[in-house]
PDB file of C-alpha atoms in Angstrom:
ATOM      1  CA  UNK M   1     -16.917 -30.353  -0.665  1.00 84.00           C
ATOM      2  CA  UNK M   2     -15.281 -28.839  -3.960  1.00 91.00           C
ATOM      3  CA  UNK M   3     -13.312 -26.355  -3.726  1.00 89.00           C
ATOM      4  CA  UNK M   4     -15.922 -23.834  -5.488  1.00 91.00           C
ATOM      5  CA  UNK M   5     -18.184 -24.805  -2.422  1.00 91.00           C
ATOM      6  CA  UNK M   6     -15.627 -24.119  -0.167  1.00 90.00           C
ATOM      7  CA  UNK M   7     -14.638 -20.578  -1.322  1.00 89.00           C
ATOM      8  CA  UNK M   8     -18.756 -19.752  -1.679  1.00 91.00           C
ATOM      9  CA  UNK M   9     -18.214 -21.131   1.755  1.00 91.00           C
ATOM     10  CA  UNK M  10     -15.517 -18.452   3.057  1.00 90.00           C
ATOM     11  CA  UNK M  11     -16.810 -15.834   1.275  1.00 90.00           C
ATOM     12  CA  UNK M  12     -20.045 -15.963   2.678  1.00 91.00           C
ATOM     13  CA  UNK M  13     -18.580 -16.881   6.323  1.00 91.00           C
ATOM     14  CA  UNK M  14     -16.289 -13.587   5.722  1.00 91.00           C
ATOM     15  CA  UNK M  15     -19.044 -11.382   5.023  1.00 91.00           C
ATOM     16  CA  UNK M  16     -21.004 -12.180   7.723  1.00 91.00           C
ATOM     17  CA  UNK M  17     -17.568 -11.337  10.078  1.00 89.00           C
ATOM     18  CA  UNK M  18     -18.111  -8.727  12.842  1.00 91.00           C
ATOM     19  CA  UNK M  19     -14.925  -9.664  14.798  1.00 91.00           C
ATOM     20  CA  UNK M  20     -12.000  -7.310  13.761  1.00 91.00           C
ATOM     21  CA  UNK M  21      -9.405  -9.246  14.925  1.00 92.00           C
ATOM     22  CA  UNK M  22     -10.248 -12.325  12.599  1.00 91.00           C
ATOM     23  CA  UNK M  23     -10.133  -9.671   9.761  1.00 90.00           C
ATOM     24  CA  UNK M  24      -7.329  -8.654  10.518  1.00 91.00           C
ATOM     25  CA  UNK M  25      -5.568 -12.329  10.758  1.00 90.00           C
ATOM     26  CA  UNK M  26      -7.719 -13.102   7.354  1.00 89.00           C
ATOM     27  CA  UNK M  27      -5.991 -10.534   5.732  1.00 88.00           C
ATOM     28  CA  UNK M  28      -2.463 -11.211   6.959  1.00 86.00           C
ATOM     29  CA  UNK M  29      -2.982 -14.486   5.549  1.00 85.00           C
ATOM     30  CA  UNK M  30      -3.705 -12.494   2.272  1.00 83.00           C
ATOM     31  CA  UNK M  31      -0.812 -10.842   2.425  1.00 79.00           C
ATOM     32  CA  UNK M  32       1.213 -13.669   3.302  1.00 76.00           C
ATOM     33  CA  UNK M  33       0.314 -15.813  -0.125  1.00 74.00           C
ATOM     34  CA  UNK M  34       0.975 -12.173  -2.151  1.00 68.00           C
ATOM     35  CA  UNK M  35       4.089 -12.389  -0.854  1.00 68.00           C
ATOM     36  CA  UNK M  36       5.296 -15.494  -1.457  1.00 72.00           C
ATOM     37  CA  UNK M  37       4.556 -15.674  -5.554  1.00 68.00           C
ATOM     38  CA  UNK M  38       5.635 -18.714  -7.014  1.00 73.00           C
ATOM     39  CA  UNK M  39       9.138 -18.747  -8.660  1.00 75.00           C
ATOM     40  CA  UNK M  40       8.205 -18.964 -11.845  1.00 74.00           C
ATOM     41  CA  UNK M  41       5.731 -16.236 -11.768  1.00 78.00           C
ATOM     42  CA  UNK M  42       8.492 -13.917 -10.051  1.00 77.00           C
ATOM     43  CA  UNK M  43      10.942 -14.873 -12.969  1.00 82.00           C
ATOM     44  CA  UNK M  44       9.114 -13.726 -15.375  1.00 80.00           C
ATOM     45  CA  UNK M  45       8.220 -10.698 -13.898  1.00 80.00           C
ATOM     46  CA  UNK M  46      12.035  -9.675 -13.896  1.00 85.00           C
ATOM     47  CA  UNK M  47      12.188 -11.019 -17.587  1.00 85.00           C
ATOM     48  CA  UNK M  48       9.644  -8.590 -18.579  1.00 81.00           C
ATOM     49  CA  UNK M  49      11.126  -6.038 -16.472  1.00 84.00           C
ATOM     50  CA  UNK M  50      14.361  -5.572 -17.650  1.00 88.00           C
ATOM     51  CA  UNK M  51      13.001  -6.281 -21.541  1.00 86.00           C
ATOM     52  CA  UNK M  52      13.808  -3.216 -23.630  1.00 87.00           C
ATOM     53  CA  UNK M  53      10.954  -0.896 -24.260  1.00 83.00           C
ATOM     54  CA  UNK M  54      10.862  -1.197 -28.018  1.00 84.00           C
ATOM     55  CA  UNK M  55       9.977  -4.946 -27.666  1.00 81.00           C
ATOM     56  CA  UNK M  56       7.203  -4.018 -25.604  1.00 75.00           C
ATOM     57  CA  UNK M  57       3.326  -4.213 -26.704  1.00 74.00           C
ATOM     58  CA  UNK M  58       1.114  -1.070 -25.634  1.00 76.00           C
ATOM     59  CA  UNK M  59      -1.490  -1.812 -23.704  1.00 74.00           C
ATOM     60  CA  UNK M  60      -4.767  -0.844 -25.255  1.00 75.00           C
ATOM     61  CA  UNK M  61      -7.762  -0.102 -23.594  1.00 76.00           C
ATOM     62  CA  UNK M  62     -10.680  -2.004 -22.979  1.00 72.00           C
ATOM     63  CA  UNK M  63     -12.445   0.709 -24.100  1.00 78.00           C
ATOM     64  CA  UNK M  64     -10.649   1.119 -26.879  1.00 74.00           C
ATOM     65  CA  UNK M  65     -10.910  -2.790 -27.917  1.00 68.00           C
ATOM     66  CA  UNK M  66     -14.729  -2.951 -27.902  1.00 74.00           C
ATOM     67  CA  UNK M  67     -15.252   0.684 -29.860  1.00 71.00           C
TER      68      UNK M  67
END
């Protein structure tokens, strides 16, 4: 099974959940892998949060990009 099966897999088996506390354990699993980032993606969140504001780029709109 790829792993594109196997999400379509989950996802469907999710959906169809009635049973609360498996919801509930799903989501602590959620949780779990948002809390453990990987290193590098944690590092350069505190590069680009302690980078002065005039180096910054705006963010733009989507909006704005497609007018």
């Amino acid at each position: 099974m790829t792993i594109e099966q196997k999400k379509i897999s989950l996802i469907n088996w999710i959906t169809n959940l009635e049973d609360e506390e498996v919801l509930d354990k799903i989501a602590g699993i959620q949780k779990l892998s948002m809390d453990e980032l990987a290193d590098g993606i944690v590092e350069l969140l505190k590069m680009a949060d302690s980078e002065p504001e005039e180096n910054l780029t705006p963010h733009t709109s989507v909006r704005d990009l497609l007018k």
